[in-house]
Coordinates of C-alpha atoms in Angstrom, one line a residue:
X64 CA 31.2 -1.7 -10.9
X65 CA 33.5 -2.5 -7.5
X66 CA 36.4 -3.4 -9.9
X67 CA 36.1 -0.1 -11.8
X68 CA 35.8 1.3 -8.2
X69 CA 39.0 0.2 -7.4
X70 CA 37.5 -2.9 -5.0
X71 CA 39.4 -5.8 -6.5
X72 CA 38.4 -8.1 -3.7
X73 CA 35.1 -8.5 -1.6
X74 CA 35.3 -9.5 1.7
X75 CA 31.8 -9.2 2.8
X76 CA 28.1 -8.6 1.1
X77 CA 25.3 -7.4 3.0
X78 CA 21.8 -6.8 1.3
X79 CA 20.2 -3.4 2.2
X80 CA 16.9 -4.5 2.9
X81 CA 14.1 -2.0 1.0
X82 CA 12.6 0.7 3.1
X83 CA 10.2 3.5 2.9
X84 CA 13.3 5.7 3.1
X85 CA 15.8 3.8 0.0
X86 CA 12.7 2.4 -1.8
X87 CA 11.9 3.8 -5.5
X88 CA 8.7 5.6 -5.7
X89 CA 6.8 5.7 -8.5
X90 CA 3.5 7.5 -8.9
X91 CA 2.5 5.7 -12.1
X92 CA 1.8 1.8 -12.5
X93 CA 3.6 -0.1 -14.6
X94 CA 0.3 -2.5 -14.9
X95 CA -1.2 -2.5 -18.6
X96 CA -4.7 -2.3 -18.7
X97 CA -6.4 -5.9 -20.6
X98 CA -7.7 -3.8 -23.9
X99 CA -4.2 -2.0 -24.5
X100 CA -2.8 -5.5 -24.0
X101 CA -5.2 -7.5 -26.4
X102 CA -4.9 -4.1 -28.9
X103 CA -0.9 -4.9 -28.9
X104 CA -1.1 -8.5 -29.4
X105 CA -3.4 -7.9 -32.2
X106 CA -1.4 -5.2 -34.0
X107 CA 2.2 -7.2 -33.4
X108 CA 0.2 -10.7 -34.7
X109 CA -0.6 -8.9 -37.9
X110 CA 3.1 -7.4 -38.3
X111 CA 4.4 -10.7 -37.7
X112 CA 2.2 -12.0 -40.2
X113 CA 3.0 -9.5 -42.9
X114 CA 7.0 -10.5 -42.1
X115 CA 7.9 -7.6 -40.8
X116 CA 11.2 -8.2 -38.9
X117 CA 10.2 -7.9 -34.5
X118 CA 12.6 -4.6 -34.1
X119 CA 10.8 -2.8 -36.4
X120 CA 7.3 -4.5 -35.6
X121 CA 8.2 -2.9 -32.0
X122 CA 9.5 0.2 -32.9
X123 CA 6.0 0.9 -34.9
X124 CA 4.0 -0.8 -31.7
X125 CA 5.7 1.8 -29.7
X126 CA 5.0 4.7 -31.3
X127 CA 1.1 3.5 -31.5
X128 CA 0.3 2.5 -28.2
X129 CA -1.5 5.1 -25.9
X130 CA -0.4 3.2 -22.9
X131 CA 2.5 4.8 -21.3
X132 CA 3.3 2.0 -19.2
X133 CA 3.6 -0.6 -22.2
X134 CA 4.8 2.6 -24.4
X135 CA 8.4 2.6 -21.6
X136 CA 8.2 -1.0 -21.0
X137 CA 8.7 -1.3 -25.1
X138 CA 11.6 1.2 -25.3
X139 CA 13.9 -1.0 -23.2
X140 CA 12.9 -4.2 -25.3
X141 CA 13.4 -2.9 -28.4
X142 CA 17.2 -2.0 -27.8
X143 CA 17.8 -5.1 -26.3
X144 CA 16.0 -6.9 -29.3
X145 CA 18.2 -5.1 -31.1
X146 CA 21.1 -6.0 -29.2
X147 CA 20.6 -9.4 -30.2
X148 CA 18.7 -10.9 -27.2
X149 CA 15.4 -13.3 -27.8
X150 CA 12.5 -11.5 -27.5
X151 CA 11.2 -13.8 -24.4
X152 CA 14.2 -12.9 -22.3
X153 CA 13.2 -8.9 -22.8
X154 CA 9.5 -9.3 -21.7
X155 CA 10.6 -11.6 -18.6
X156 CA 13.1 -8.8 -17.2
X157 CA 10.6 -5.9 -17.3
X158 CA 9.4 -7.2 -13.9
X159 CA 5.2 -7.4 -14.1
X160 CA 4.6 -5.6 -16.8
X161 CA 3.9 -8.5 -19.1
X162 CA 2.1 -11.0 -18.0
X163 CA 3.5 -14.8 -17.2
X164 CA 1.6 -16.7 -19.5
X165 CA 2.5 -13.8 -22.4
X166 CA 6.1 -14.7 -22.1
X167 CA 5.9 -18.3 -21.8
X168 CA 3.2 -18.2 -24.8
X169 CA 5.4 -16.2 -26.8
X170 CA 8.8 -18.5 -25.9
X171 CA 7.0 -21.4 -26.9
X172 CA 6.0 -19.4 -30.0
X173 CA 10.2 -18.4 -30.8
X174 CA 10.4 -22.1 -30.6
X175 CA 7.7 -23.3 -32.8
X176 CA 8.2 -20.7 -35.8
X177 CA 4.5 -19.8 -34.9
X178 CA 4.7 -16.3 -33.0
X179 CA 2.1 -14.8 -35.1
X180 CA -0.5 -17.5 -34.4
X181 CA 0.4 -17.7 -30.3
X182 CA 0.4 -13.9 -30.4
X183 CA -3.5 -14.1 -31.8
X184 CA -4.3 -17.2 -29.1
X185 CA -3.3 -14.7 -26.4
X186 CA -5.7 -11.7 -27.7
X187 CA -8.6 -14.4 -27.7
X188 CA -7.4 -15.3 -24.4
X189 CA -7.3 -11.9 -23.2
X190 CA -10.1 -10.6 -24.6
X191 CA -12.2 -13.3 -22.9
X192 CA -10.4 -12.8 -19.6
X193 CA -11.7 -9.6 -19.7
X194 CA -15.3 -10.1 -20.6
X195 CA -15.9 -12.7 -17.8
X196 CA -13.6 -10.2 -15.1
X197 CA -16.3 -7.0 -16.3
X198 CA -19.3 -8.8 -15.8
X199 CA -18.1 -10.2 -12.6
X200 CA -17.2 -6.5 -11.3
X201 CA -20.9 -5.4 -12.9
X202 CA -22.5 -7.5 -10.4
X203 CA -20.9 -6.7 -7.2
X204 CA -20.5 -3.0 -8.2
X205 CA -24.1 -2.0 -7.7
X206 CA -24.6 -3.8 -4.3
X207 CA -21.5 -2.5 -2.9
X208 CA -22.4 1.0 -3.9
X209 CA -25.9 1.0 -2.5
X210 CA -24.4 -0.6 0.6
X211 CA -22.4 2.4 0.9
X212 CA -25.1 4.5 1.0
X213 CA -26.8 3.1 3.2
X214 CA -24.5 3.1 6.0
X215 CA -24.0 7.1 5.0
X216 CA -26.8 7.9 5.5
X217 CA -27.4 5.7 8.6
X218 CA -24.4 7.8 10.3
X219 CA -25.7 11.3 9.2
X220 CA -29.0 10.2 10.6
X221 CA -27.4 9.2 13.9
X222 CA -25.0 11.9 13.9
X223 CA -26.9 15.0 12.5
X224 CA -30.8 13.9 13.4
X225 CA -30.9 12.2 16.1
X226 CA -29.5 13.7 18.8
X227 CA -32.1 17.1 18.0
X228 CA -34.6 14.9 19.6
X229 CA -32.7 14.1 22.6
X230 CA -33.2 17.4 24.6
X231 CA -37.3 17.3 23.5
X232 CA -37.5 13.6 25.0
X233 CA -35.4 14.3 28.5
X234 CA -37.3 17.5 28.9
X235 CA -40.9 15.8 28.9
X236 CA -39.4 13.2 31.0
X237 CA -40.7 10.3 28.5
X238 CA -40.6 6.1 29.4
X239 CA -38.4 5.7 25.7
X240 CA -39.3 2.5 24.1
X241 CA -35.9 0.2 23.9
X242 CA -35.4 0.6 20.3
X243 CA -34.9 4.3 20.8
X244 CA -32.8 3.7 24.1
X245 CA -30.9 1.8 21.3
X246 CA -30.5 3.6 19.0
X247 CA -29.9 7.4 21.6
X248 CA -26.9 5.5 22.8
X249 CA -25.3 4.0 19.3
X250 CA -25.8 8.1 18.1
X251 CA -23.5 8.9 21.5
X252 CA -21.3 6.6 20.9
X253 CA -20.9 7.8 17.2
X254 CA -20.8 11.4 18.5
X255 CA -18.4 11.1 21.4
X256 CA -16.2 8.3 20.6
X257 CA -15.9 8.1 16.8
X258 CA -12.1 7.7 17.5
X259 CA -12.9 3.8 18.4
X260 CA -14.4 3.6 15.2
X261 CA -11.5 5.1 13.3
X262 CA -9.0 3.1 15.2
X263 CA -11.6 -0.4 14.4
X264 CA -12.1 0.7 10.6
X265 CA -7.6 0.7 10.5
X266 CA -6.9 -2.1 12.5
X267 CA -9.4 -3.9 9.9
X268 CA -7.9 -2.7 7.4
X269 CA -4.6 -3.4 8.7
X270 CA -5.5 -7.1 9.4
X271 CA -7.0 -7.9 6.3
X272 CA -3.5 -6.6 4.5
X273 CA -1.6 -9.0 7.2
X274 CA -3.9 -11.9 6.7
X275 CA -3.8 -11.4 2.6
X276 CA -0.2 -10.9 2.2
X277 CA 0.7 -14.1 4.2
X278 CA 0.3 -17.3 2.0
X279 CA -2.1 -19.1 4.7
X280 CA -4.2 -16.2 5.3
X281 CA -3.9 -15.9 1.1
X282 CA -5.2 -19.6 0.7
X283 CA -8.6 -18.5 3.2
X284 CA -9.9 -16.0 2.0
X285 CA -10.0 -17.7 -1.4
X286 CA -11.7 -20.4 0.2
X287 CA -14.3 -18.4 1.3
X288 CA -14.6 -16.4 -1.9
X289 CA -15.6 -19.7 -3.2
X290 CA -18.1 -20.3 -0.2
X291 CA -19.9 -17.5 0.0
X292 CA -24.0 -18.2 -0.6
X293 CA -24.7 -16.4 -3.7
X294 CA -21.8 -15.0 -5.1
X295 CA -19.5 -18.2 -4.2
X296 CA -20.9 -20.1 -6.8
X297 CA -20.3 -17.5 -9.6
X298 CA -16.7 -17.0 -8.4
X299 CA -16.0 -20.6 -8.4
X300 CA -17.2 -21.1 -12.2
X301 CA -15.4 -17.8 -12.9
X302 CA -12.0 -19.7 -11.7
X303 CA -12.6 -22.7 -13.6
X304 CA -13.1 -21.1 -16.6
X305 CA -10.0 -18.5 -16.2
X306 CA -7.9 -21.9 -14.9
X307 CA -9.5 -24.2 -18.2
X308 CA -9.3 -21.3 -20.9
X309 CA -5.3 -20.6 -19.6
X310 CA -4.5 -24.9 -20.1
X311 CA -6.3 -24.4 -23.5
X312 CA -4.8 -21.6 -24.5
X313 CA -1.2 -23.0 -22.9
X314 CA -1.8 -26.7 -24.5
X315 CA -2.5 -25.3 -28.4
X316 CA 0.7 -23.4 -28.6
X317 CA 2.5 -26.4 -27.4
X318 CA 4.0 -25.4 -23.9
X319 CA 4.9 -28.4 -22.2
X320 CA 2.1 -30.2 -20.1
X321 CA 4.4 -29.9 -16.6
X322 CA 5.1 -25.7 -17.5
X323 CA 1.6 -25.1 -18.7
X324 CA 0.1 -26.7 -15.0
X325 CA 2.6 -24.5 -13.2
X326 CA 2.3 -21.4 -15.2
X327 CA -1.7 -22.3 -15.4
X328 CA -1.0 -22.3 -11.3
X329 CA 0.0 -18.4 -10.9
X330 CA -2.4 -17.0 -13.1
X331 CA -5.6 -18.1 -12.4
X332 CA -6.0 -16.0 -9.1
X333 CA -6.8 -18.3 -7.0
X334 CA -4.9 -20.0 -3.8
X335 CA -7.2 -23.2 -3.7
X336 CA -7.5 -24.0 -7.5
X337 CA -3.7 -23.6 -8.2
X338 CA -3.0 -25.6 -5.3
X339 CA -5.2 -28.4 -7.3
X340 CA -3.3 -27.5 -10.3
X341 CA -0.2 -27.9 -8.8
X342 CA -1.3 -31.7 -7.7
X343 CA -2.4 -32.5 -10.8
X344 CA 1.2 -31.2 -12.2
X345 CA 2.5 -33.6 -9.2
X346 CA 0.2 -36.6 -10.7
X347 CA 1.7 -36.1 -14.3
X348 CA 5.3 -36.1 -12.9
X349 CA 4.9 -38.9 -11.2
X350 CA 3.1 -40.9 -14.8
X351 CA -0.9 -40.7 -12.8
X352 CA -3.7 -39.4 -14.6
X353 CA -4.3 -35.9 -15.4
X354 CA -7.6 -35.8 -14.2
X355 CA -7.0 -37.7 -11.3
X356 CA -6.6 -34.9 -8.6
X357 CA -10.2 -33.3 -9.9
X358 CA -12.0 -36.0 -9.2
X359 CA -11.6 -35.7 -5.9
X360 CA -11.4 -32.1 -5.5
X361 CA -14.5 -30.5 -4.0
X362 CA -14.3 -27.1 -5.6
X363 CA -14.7 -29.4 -9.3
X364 CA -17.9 -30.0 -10.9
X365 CA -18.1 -33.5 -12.2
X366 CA -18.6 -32.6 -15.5
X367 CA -15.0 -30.8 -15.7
X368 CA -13.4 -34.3 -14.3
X369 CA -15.4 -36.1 -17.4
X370 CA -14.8 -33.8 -20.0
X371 CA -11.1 -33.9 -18.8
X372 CA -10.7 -38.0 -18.8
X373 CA -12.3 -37.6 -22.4
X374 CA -9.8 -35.5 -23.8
X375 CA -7.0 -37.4 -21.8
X376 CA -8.2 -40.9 -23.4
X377 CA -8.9 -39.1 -27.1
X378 CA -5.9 -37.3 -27.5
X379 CA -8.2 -33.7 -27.9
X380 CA -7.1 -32.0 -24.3
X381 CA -6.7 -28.7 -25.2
X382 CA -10.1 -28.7 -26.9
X383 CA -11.9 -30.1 -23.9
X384 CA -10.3 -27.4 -22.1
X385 CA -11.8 -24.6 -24.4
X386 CA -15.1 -26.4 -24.3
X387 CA -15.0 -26.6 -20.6
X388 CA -13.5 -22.5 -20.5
X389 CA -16.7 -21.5 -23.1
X390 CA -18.9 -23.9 -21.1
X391 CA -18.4 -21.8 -17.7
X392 CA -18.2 -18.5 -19.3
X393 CA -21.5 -18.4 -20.8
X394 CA -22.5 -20.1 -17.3
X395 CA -21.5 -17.3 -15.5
X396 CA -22.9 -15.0 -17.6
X397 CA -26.2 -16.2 -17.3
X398 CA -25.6 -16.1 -13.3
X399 CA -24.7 -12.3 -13.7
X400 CA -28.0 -11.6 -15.2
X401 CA -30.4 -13.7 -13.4
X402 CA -29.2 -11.7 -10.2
X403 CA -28.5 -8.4 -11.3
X404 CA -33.3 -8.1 -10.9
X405 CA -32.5 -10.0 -7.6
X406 CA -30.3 -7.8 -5.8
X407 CA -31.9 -4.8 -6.7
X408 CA -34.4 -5.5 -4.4
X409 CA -32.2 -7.2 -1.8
X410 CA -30.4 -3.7 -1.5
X411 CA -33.0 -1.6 -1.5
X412 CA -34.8 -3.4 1.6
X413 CA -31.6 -4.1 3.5
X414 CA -31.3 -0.1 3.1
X415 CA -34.7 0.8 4.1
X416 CA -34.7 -1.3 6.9
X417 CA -31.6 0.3 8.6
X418 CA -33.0 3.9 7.4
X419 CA -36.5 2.8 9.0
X420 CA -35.5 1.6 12.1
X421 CA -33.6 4.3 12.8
X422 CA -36.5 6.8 11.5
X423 CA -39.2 4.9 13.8
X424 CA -37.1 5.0 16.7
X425 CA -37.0 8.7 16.3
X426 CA -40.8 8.6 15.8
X427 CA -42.3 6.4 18.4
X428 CA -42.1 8.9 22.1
X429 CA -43.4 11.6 19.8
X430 CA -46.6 9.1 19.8
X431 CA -46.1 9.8 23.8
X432 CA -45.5 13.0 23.7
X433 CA -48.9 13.6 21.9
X434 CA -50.2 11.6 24.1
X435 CA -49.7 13.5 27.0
X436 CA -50.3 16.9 25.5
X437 CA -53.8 16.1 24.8
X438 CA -54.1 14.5 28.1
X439 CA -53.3 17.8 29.5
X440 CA -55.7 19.8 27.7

């Protein structure tokens, strides 16, 4: 483009660093949701399958999908398909819109003669994904939502209720129990200086962006997912079974042990497991043990350290790693139902005791109050 420009020699390069004011905006994601994903690699499997040559399996993938961003994504691979360009290159430069372990799976696939099969792994593997990621969401959903409402209606009771009996207690000059000297003064500080709160609730929000975009701060916050004492057990089988089901899936279409550890690494959503990954990947390189790095991992379960050394010593990896994936997932299944009765309870108590103390401190001087009107009669 400079030599067409007349620019036959550079003398200097300078990157324009991205801004708010250069950068490309788009309105629409170019994120595929997981069942327009698994309903592609079903359909192009079964063209595959049928021998139907990949630009024209494309071409009728396009037209089909309802998803607009896979719909755009598969316009620009289909010309440069046809252009003559291996299918794995075209998937890797449309940026995030397919996944890693799709184009590696489907690379390895080109290589092997076997896209159709690979391309049917992957669905399995998605489809799974998915299942385990729903249920996961299905559990927290409900607690976060009643937690929600409980703090609205907490601030509309300290905002809108309370401060009606404020003039009726300073008028009959009442001794206020310290509860409702409490909670008086949290409804005037709501009242006159919700501004602090604003600025607290965005330099929260702020923070936590800071702390989660910086690979330290990353790396901690996944630690305490894993930590926390209900859910950190539930998250913690979750990643195992993401992290074992990925190898599985990785190891059957034959993806090299050192790529399928690394690739196994960015996927599985999770600073402190892929750092283990990446040991173990480390371990292998260096002609240790695969298992090796779990043993002494704390975030492991024996059992996934054994079941690993048995497939390691049998020759049958991959399959431990699917039993270990199915093991977990039906594990945290079970989890998601035995506390879905248990936090229903939970909630509802946490939310009547911040809607009752706030009710009885309201209450309690009007006990006074009573009090000293039939004193005086």
């Amino acid at each position: 483009m400079l030599r067409e420009q007349g620019k036959q020699v550079i003398l200097e390069v300078q990157e324009v660093k991205e801004t708010i004011w250069n950068k490309d905006i788009e309105l629409r994601s170019n994120k595929v949701k997981a069942k327009d994903f698994v309903v592609f690699c079903r359909q192009f499997a079964t063209l595959i399958r049928a021998s139907v040559p990949i630009v024209d399996s494309l071409v009728i993938l396009k037209e089909q999908t309802e998803s607009k961003a896979l719909k755009k994504a598969l316009e620009v691979v289909t010309e440069e398909v046809a252009e003559g360009r291996q299918l794995s290159q075209c998937l890797a430069g449309q940026g995030k819109t397919f996944p890693t372990i799709f184009i590696n799976l489907v690379r390895a696939g080109e290589m092997s003669g076997t896209l159709d099969d690979v391309l049917d792994r992957l669905a399995i593997y998605m489809e799974k994904q998915q299942n385990t990621t729903e249920k996961i969401k299905g559990a927290l959903t409900y607690p976060l939502v009643l937690m929600v409402m409980s703090i609205g209606v907490a601030i509309f009771l300290l905002v809108k209720v309370i401060p009606t009996f404020v003039n009726i207690f300073h008028s009959q000059h009442l001794t206020l129990p310290l509860a409702t000297r409490i909670v008086l003064a949290v409804s005037a500080f709501f009242i006159d200086r919700w501004y602090v709160l604003v600025l607290l609730l965005i330099a929260c929000i702020c923070g936590f962006l800071y702390v989660t975009r910086s690979q330290r701060g990353h790396f901690l916050l996944d630690y305490a997912k894993l930590k926390l004492p209900i859910f950190g057990k539930m998250f913690q089988k979750a990643v195992i079974a993401r992290a074992m089901r990925t190898l599985a899936t990785l190891f059957k279409s034959a993806v090299p042990t050192l790529q399928a550890l690394q690739i196994t690494s960015r996927v599985v959503e999770n600073d402190v497991i892929g750092e283990l990954l990446l040991e173990a990947r480390e371990s292998v390189r260096n002609g240790a043990s695969l298992v090796q790095p779990f043993r002494n991992h704390w975030a492991i379960p024996p059992l996934v350290a054994q079941m690993i050394s048995i497939g390691e010593q049998t020759g049958t990896i991959d399959e431990m790693f699917a039993k270990i994936a199915d093991f977990y997932e039906a594990d945290v299944e079970a989890m998601v139902e035995k506390l879905r009765p248990l936090i229903e309870p939970l909630m509802i108590v946490f939310m009547t005791a911040i809607v009752g103390v706030i009710v009885l401190a309201a209450i309690l001087p009007m006990f006074s109050l009573y009090q000293n009107m039939g004193s005086m009669q």
